[in-house]
Amino acid sequence: MMRADARRNRDHLVAAATDVIAEEGPEASLNEIARRAGVGPGTLYRHFPTRESLLTTVFRTRIEALCARAGDLAAKLPPGEALTAWLHELLAHAVTDRGLGATMMLTEQESGFDCSALMAAAASGLLAGAGEAGSVRRDLTVDDLFQLVHGISLAAGDLGRGDRLLTLTLEGLRAA
Amino acid sequence: MMRADARRNRDHLVAAATDVIAEEGPEASLNEIARRAGVGPGTLYRHFPTRESLLTTVFRTRIEALCARAGDLAAKLPPGEALTAWLHELLAHAVTDRGLGATMMLTEQESGFDCSALMAAAASGLLAGAGEAGSVRRDLTVDDLFQLVHGISLAAGDLGRGDRLLTLTLEGLRAA
DNA sequence: ACCTGAACACCGTTCAAGT
DNA sequence: ACCTGAACACCGTTCAAGT
């Protein structure tokens, strides 16, 4: 059980981090986040020993929602289309919430939330379905998908460019 | 004409930057580079007003060599294979010299060296050849190629992974 | 005129002191 | 026992003072 003031400080930190990261991106100053939350930097480090543990907490609900979408899409689209649609949604998140792309692949987790396992479970269902339907190469792995989408999100200037690069990747650069 | 001491300082700075960037990557401390060159930080800023202008100078000879390779490959391989081979060489540079990938797309240039124009010239020759030969999609642009390779270099852990991701991108994720 | 490094405002991180 | 922020060693960048 957390002491009441600690609980309140933690909540303030997450709220402040959400705001500051939205404004300045995932490399935002930790001291600035602590300042905005009205606590000292030591308090931030006590609750979140690494920057990643803070980012994971901030992005957690968004990542869970995205993983839930995998099931929705699988239920209402043919397997190949479901995978394609989900990858575009993943890309949209990675481009919009800069830093979420790197966060989603983190393998060691604090706060009992194994982000990469959740993401892998969501993606592998879609990937297996699309593979069995003959829509995608059988040798594709979940890591291939995540790294390709992550790379595109980092290199593309905006979502329009990102969607084009993802489409090119899906279809291949070679002539049909 | 540069004063002799200025010339010497500039040379020391480029040599020190080459070493430090090789050790610590493109985000290396500028003060550390200046320290290693035996000059004050102001001297570094006088010669290189931005970090990019320093990186461009450090990578210049490597980028010029890579661009020259485009002609070599075009002369000895069929157009489609020449493009593929050059993209893999580009990727190898981007993975090995972290920071070169971002540098190669810089559009404004100091020291009379327009890196992006040189790169675009090298790539567009190969791309046009491969397009006419029917090896790649006709709607591909040089920017598509650079952004895809750059993204892969950022997301792939090592060159082995990078080569796989580039091959997947060339062939497409969809089943043949 | 050109070069220079001490100085400034920041950053991430720690740990002695408080409650 | 747990929380805390002053303090430390760094960073990028500038500009008054030197030659």
Short mmCIF file of C-alpha atoms (C1' of nucleotides) in Angstrom, two decimals:
data_model
loop_
_atom_site.label_atom_id
_atom_site.label_comp_id
_atom_site.label_asym_id
_atom_site.label_seq_id
_atom_site.Cartn_x
_atom_site.Cartn_y
_atom_site.Cartn_z
CA MET A 1 0.00 0.00 0.00
CA MET A 2 1.37 3.35 -1.05
CA ARG A 3 1.42 6.27 1.31
CA ALA A 4 -1.21 8.83 0.35
CA ASP A 5 1.27 11.58 -0.47
CA ALA A 6 3.34 9.20 -2.57
CA ARG A 7 0.26 8.13 -4.50
CA ARG A 8 -0.64 11.78 -5.12
CA ASN A 9 2.91 12.60 -6.24
CA ARG A 10 2.94 9.66 -8.62
CA ASP A 11 -0.34 10.75 -10.19
CA HIS A 12 0.90 14.31 -10.58
CA LEU A 13 4.10 13.03 -12.20
CA VAL A 14 2.26 10.92 -14.76
CA ALA A 15 -0.08 13.80 -15.58
CA ALA A 16 2.80 16.25 -15.95
CA ALA A 17 4.81 13.76 -18.01
CA THR A 18 1.86 13.23 -20.35
CA ASP A 19 1.63 16.98 -20.96
CA VAL A 20 5.34 17.68 -21.30
CA ILE A 21 5.97 14.67 -23.56
CA ALA A 22 3.07 15.74 -25.78
CA GLU A 23 4.68 19.19 -26.06
CA GLU A 24 8.36 18.31 -26.30
CA GLY A 25 8.55 14.66 -27.26
CA PRO A 26 10.04 11.65 -25.48
CA GLU A 27 13.38 13.36 -24.80
CA ALA A 28 11.64 15.98 -22.67
CA SER A 29 13.54 17.20 -19.61
CA LEU A 30 12.87 15.06 -16.55
CA ASN A 31 13.56 18.01 -14.26
CA GLU A 32 10.93 19.99 -16.16
CA ILE A 33 8.42 17.18 -15.65
CA ALA A 34 9.20 17.07 -11.93
CA ARG A 35 8.94 20.88 -11.72
CA ARG A 36 5.57 20.83 -13.48
CA ALA A 37 4.36 18.11 -11.10
CA GLY A 38 5.43 20.22 -8.13
CA VAL A 39 7.96 17.73 -6.79
CA GLY A 40 11.74 17.46 -6.71
CA PRO A 41 13.67 15.39 -9.22
CA GLY A 42 14.48 12.78 -6.59
CA THR A 43 10.80 11.99 -6.24
CA LEU A 44 10.53 11.35 -9.96
CA TYR A 45 13.51 8.96 -9.82
CA ARG A 46 12.04 7.18 -6.81
CA HIS A 47 8.83 6.41 -8.70
CA PHE A 48 10.39 5.89 -12.13
CA PRO A 49 13.99 4.69 -12.00
CA THR A 50 14.44 5.00 -15.77
CA ARG A 51 13.07 7.28 -18.45
CA GLU A 52 11.61 4.20 -20.15
CA SER A 53 9.59 3.24 -17.07
CA LEU A 54 7.99 6.68 -17.16
CA LEU A 55 7.32 6.54 -20.91
CA THR A 56 5.80 3.08 -20.60
CA THR A 57 3.41 4.32 -17.94
CA VAL A 58 2.44 7.37 -19.98
CA PHE A 59 1.80 5.34 -23.14
CA ARG A 60 0.31 2.30 -21.42
CA THR A 61 -3.38 3.00 -22.03
CA ARG A 62 -2.73 3.93 -25.65
CA ILE A 63 -0.77 0.75 -26.25
CA GLU A 64 -3.45 -1.38 -24.61
CA ALA A 65 -6.10 0.23 -26.80
CA LEU A 66 -4.02 -0.45 -29.90
CA CYS A 67 -3.59 -4.10 -28.93
CA ALA A 68 -7.34 -4.41 -28.38
CA ARG A 69 -7.87 -3.07 -31.91
CA ALA A 70 -6.08 -6.13 -33.29
CA GLY A 71 -8.96 -8.34 -32.18
CA ASP A 72 -11.57 -5.92 -33.58
CA LEU A 73 -9.90 -5.82 -36.98
CA ALA A 74 -9.41 -9.59 -37.12
CA ALA A 75 -13.14 -10.04 -36.45
CA LYS A 76 -14.35 -7.79 -39.23
CA LEU A 77 -11.79 -7.94 -42.06
CA PRO A 78 -10.17 -10.72 -44.09
CA PRO A 79 -6.85 -11.73 -42.47
CA GLY A 80 -4.53 -9.95 -44.91
CA GLU A 81 -6.49 -6.71 -44.73
CA ALA A 82 -6.73 -6.89 -40.95
CA LEU A 83 -2.95 -7.07 -40.65
CA THR A 84 -2.43 -4.23 -43.12
CA ALA A 85 -4.98 -2.02 -41.36
CA TRP A 86 -3.44 -2.70 -37.95
CA LEU A 87 0.07 -1.91 -39.16
CA HIS A 88 -1.18 1.45 -40.46
CA GLU A 89 -2.80 2.17 -37.10
CA LEU A 90 0.42 1.22 -35.33
CA LEU A 91 2.34 3.55 -37.61
CA ALA A 92 -0.11 6.38 -36.91
CA HIS A 93 0.51 5.99 -33.18
CA ALA A 94 4.28 5.86 -33.64
CA VAL A 95 4.31 9.00 -35.81
CA THR A 96 1.91 10.96 -33.60
CA ASP A 97 3.26 9.97 -30.19
CA ARG A 98 6.95 10.16 -30.92
CA GLY A 99 8.66 7.76 -28.55
CA LEU A 100 5.82 5.28 -28.44
CA GLY A 101 7.47 3.38 -31.28
CA ALA A 102 10.59 2.68 -29.25
CA THR A 103 8.59 2.09 -26.08
CA MET A 104 6.44 -0.62 -27.61
CA MET A 105 9.44 -2.89 -28.14
CA LEU A 106 10.82 -2.65 -24.61
CA THR A 107 11.40 -6.10 -23.28
CA GLU A 108 12.06 -5.51 -19.59
CA GLN A 109 9.21 -3.91 -17.81
CA GLU A 110 8.45 -2.17 -14.59
CA SER A 111 5.00 -1.85 -12.97
CA GLY A 112 4.11 -5.40 -14.02
CA PHE A 113 3.37 -4.28 -17.56
CA ASP A 114 5.26 -6.22 -20.19
CA CYS A 115 4.71 -4.00 -23.17
CA SER A 116 6.56 -6.05 -25.74
CA ALA A 117 4.77 -9.26 -24.76
CA LEU A 118 1.37 -7.60 -25.13
CA MET A 119 2.33 -6.12 -28.50
CA ALA A 120 3.79 -9.42 -29.69
CA ALA A 121 0.62 -11.28 -28.72
CA ALA A 122 -1.56 -8.79 -30.61
CA ALA A 123 0.60 -8.84 -33.72
CA SER A 124 1.28 -12.57 -33.86
CA GLY A 125 -2.43 -13.38 -34.05
CA LEU A 126 -2.86 -11.12 -37.07
CA LEU A 127 0.37 -12.32 -38.64
CA ALA A 128 -0.51 -16.00 -38.26
CA GLY A 129 -3.94 -15.39 -39.80
CA ALA A 130 -2.53 -13.49 -42.76
CA GLY A 131 0.14 -16.15 -43.26
CA GLU A 132 -2.35 -19.02 -43.31
CA ALA A 133 -4.55 -17.10 -45.75
CA GLY A 134 -1.57 -16.79 -48.08
CA SER A 135 -1.56 -13.01 -47.90
CA VAL A 136 1.97 -12.51 -46.59
CA ARG A 137 5.30 -14.32 -46.72
CA ARG A 138 5.46 -17.24 -44.33
CA ASP A 139 8.89 -16.32 -42.98
CA LEU A 140 7.82 -12.96 -41.57
CA THR A 141 8.26 -12.44 -37.83
CA VAL A 142 6.66 -10.04 -35.43
CA ASP A 143 10.05 -8.35 -34.96
CA ASP A 144 10.30 -7.77 -38.71
CA LEU A 145 6.97 -5.96 -38.62
CA PHE A 146 7.77 -3.86 -35.56
CA GLN A 147 11.21 -2.83 -36.76
CA LEU A 148 9.98 -1.90 -40.23
CA VAL A 149 7.10 0.20 -38.88
CA HIS A 150 9.32 1.76 -36.22
CA GLY A 151 11.98 2.68 -38.79
CA ILE A 152 9.38 4.22 -41.09
CA SER A 153 7.96 6.26 -38.23
CA LEU A 154 11.41 7.64 -37.45
CA ALA A 155 12.38 8.47 -41.04
CA ALA A 156 9.06 9.71 -42.42
CA GLY A 157 8.41 13.39 -41.90
CA ASP A 158 4.65 13.06 -41.44
CA LEU A 159 1.93 10.42 -41.51
CA GLY A 160 1.28 10.93 -45.22
CA ARG A 161 4.87 9.99 -46.04
CA GLY A 162 4.72 7.21 -43.47
CA ASP A 163 1.65 5.63 -45.05
CA ARG A 164 3.29 5.75 -48.47
CA LEU A 165 6.49 4.13 -47.20
CA LEU A 166 4.51 1.43 -45.41
CA THR A 167 2.50 0.71 -48.54
CA LEU A 168 5.72 0.47 -50.56
CA THR A 169 7.11 -1.93 -47.98
CA LEU A 170 4.03 -4.11 -48.06
CA GLU A 171 3.96 -4.27 -51.85
CA GLY A 172 7.72 -4.24 -52.43
CA LEU A 173 9.88 -1.88 -54.42
CA ARG A 174 10.29 -4.31 -57.31
CA ALA A 175 7.99 -4.07 -60.31
CA ALA A 176 4.95 -6.36 -60.17
CA MET B 1 42.91 32.79 -47.19
CA MET B 2 42.81 31.34 -43.71
CA ARG B 3 45.25 32.34 -41.08
CA ALA B 4 47.77 29.58 -40.41
CA ASP B 5 46.67 28.98 -36.81
CA ALA B 6 43.02 28.90 -37.85
CA ARG B 7 43.79 26.35 -40.53
CA ARG B 8 45.64 24.20 -38.01
CA ASN B 9 42.81 24.47 -35.48
CA ARG B 10 40.27 23.46 -38.11
CA ASP B 11 42.30 20.40 -39.07
CA HIS B 12 42.67 19.39 -35.43
CA LEU B 13 38.93 19.80 -34.91
CA VAL B 14 38.01 17.58 -37.85
CA ALA B 15 40.50 14.92 -36.74
CA ALA B 16 39.24 15.01 -33.15
CA ALA B 17 35.61 14.95 -34.32
CA THR B 18 36.30 11.92 -36.51
CA ASP B 19 37.72 10.05 -33.52
CA VAL B 20 35.12 11.09 -30.97
CA ILE B 21 32.19 10.45 -33.31
CA ALA B 22 33.57 7.01 -34.12
CA GLU B 23 33.69 6.29 -30.38
CA GLU B 24 30.51 7.93 -29.16
CA GLY B 25 28.32 8.43 -32.20
CA PRO B 26 26.91 11.56 -33.82
CA GLU B 27 25.55 12.97 -30.54
CA ALA B 28 29.06 13.15 -29.11
CA SER B 29 29.81 16.10 -26.85
CA LEU B 30 31.04 19.13 -28.79
CA ASN B 31 32.99 20.34 -25.77
CA GLU B 32 34.74 16.98 -25.66
CA ILE B 33 35.66 17.31 -29.34
CA ALA B 34 37.04 20.79 -28.75
CA ARG B 35 38.94 19.59 -25.68
CA ARG B 36 40.46 16.71 -27.65
CA ALA B 37 41.46 19.12 -30.42
CA GLY B 38 43.18 21.35 -27.86
CA VAL B 39 40.98 24.39 -28.50
CA GLY B 40 38.15 26.15 -26.70
CA PRO B 41 34.51 25.52 -27.58
CA GLY B 42 34.22 28.98 -29.15
CA THR B 43 36.77 27.97 -31.76
CA LEU B 44 34.71 24.95 -32.71
CA TYR B 45 31.61 27.13 -33.12
CA ARG B 46 33.54 29.65 -35.20
CA HIS B 47 34.56 26.97 -37.70
CA PHE B 48 31.36 24.89 -37.54
CA PRO B 49 28.29 26.93 -36.61
CA THR B 50 26.07 23.83 -36.37
CA ARG B 51 26.60 20.23 -35.38
CA GLU B 52 25.47 19.23 -38.87
CA SER B 53 28.18 21.30 -40.55
CA LEU B 54 30.76 19.38 -38.51
CA LEU B 55 29.17 15.99 -39.26
CA THR B 56 28.99 16.78 -42.96
CA THR B 57 32.68 17.61 -43.01
CA VAL B 58 33.59 14.44 -41.10
CA PHE B 59 31.51 12.20 -43.38
CA ARG B 60 32.25 14.02 -46.61
CA THR B 61 34.91 11.73 -48.04
CA ARG B 62 32.90 8.64 -47.15
CA ILE B 63 29.79 10.03 -48.83
CA GLU B 64 31.73 10.99 -51.94
CA ALA B 65 33.18 7.48 -52.15
CA LEU B 66 29.71 5.98 -51.82
CA CYS B 67 28.39 8.19 -54.59
CA ALA B 68 31.30 7.19 -56.82
CA ARG B 69 30.37 3.54 -56.21
CA ALA B 70 27.03 4.16 -57.93
CA GLY B 71 28.81 4.62 -61.26
CA ASP B 72 30.99 1.54 -60.73
CA LEU B 73 28.00 -0.66 -59.98
CA ALA B 74 25.99 0.71 -62.90
CA ALA B 75 28.88 -0.16 -65.21
CA LYS B 76 29.24 -3.76 -64.15
CA LEU B 77 25.79 -5.00 -63.12
CA PRO B 78 22.35 -5.12 -64.73
CA PRO B 79 20.35 -2.01 -63.70
CA GLY B 80 18.10 -3.70 -61.13
CA GLU B 81 20.98 -5.46 -59.43
CA ALA B 82 23.11 -2.31 -59.44
CA LEU B 83 20.41 -0.41 -57.56
CA THR B 84 19.91 -3.22 -55.06
CA ALA B 85 23.64 -3.55 -54.43
CA TRP B 86 24.05 0.20 -53.96
CA LEU B 87 21.16 0.37 -51.49
CA HIS B 88 22.79 -2.36 -49.42
CA GLU B 89 26.08 -0.44 -49.45
CA LEU B 90 24.27 2.72 -48.42
CA LEU B 91 22.63 0.82 -45.58
CA ALA B 92 25.98 -0.57 -44.44
CA HIS B 93 27.35 2.97 -44.19
CA ALA B 94 24.29 4.21 -42.32
CA VAL B 95 24.44 1.35 -39.81
CA THR B 96 28.20 1.54 -39.28
CA ASP B 97 28.62 5.32 -39.18
CA ARG B 98 25.63 6.17 -37.08
CA GLY B 99 24.62 9.72 -38.04
CA LEU B 100 25.71 9.43 -41.64
CA GLY B 101 22.19 8.39 -42.55
CA ALA B 102 20.68 11.64 -41.33
CA THR B 103 23.58 13.68 -42.68
CA MET B 104 23.21 12.38 -46.22
CA MET B 105 19.78 13.98 -46.55
CA LEU B 106 20.75 17.44 -45.37
CA THR B 107 19.55 19.95 -47.88
CA GLU B 108 21.30 23.14 -46.77
CA GLN B 109 25.01 22.91 -46.87
CA GLU B 110 28.04 24.69 -45.58
CA SER B 111 31.53 24.53 -47.06
CA GLY B 112 30.19 24.46 -50.60
CA PHE B 113 29.30 20.79 -50.27
CA ASP B 114 25.70 20.00 -51.08
CA CYS B 115 25.43 16.51 -49.70
CA SER B 116 21.83 15.82 -50.61
CA ALA B 117 22.32 16.97 -54.22
CA LEU B 118 25.31 14.66 -54.63
CA MET B 119 23.42 11.73 -53.11
CA ALA B 120 20.33 12.45 -55.20
CA ALA B 121 22.40 12.54 -58.38
CA ALA B 122 24.03 9.22 -57.58
CA ALA B 123 20.76 7.51 -56.69
CA SER B 124 18.62 8.94 -59.49
CA GLY B 125 20.91 7.49 -62.16
CA LEU B 126 20.57 4.01 -60.68
CA LEU B 127 16.84 4.44 -60.07
CA ALA B 128 16.15 5.61 -63.63
CA GLY B 129 18.12 2.67 -65.04
CA ALA B 130 16.29 0.14 -62.90
CA GLY B 131 12.94 1.72 -63.75
CA GLU B 132 13.54 1.60 -67.50
CA ALA B 133 14.66 -2.01 -67.23
CA GLY B 134 11.36 -2.83 -65.54
CA SER B 135 13.04 -3.95 -62.32
CA VAL B 136 11.36 -1.52 -59.94
CA ARG B 137 8.09 0.38 -59.66
CA ARG B 138 8.01 3.43 -61.90
CA ASP B 139 6.59 5.71 -59.21
CA LEU B 140 9.56 5.32 -56.84
CA THR B 141 11.43 8.47 -55.92
CA VAL B 142 14.91 9.03 -54.58
CA ASP B 143 13.37 10.28 -51.32
CA ASP B 144 11.44 7.02 -50.95
CA LEU B 145 14.69 5.09 -51.18
CA PHE B 146 16.62 7.33 -48.78
CA GLN B 147 13.89 7.41 -46.16
CA LEU B 148 13.34 3.65 -46.28
CA VAL B 149 17.05 2.89 -45.95
CA HIS B 150 17.50 5.53 -43.27
CA GLY B 151 14.56 4.17 -41.27
CA ILE B 152 15.87 0.63 -41.51
CA SER B 153 19.31 1.76 -40.35
CA LEU B 154 17.77 3.39 -37.27
CA ALA B 155 15.49 0.51 -36.32
CA ALA B 156 17.71 -2.47 -37.14
CA GLY B 157 20.02 -3.55 -34.35
CA ASP B 158 22.87 -4.62 -36.60
CA LEU B 159 23.74 -4.94 -40.27
CA GLY B 160 22.45 -8.51 -40.44
CA ARG B 161 18.99 -7.38 -39.37
CA GLY B 162 19.29 -4.35 -41.63
CA ASP B 163 20.05 -6.45 -44.70
CA ARG B 164 17.08 -8.67 -43.98
CA LEU B 165 14.73 -5.72 -43.54
CA LEU B 166 15.99 -4.13 -46.75
CA THR B 167 15.49 -7.39 -48.66
CA LEU B 168 11.95 -7.66 -47.27
CA THR B 169 11.29 -4.08 -48.37
CA LEU B 170 12.59 -4.72 -51.87
CA GLU B 171 10.56 -7.90 -52.28
CA GLY B 172 7.51 -6.82 -50.30
CA LEU B 173 5.85 -8.37 -47.29
CA ARG B 174 2.99 -9.83 -49.33
CA ALA B 175 3.16 -13.41 -50.56
CA ALA B 176 4.54 -13.83 -54.07
"C1'" DA C 1 40.18 41.33 -37.53
"C1'" DC C 2 40.10 37.22 -35.77
"C1'" DC C 3 40.56 33.90 -32.04
"C1'" DT C 4 39.50 32.44 -27.50
"C1'" DG C 5 37.93 30.18 -23.05
"C1'" DA C 6 35.53 31.66 -18.82
"C1'" DA C 7 30.84 32.03 -17.81
"C1'" DC C 8 25.84 31.10 -18.23
"C1'" DA C 9 21.70 28.44 -18.16
"C1'" DC C 10 20.55 24.22 -18.65
"C1'" DC C 11 20.62 18.89 -18.33
"C1'" DG C 12 20.52 13.96 -15.74
"C1'" DT C 13 21.40 11.99 -11.48
"C1'" DT C 14 22.52 11.29 -6.51
"C1'" DC C 15 22.40 11.17 -1.51
"C1'" DA C 16 22.57 13.68 3.01
"C1'" DA C 17 19.10 15.64 5.52
"C1'" DG C 18 14.57 15.88 6.84
"C1'" DT C 19 9.81 14.10 8.48
"C1'" DA D 1 10.81 4.02 6.40
"C1'" DC D 2 10.10 6.85 3.04
"C1'" DC D 3 10.37 11.31 0.75
"C1'" DT D 4 12.93 15.19 -0.74
"C1'" DG D 5 15.50 19.04 -3.15
"C1'" DA D 6 20.16 21.11 -2.87
"C1'" DA D 7 24.28 19.87 -5.00
"C1'" DC D 8 27.36 17.72 -8.48
"C1'" DA D 9 29.30 16.94 -12.92
"C1'" DC D 10 28.11 17.45 -17.12
"C1'" DC D 11 26.02 19.56 -21.56
"C1'" DG D 12 25.41 23.39 -25.58
"C1'" DT D 13 26.19 28.01 -26.48
"C1'" DT D 14 27.72 32.91 -26.10
"C1'" DC D 15 30.43 37.10 -25.90
"C1'" DA D 16 33.76 40.11 -23.36
"C1'" DA D 17 38.48 40.14 -23.38
"C1'" DG D 18 42.62 39.28 -25.50
"C1'" DT D 19 46.27 39.27 -29.44
#
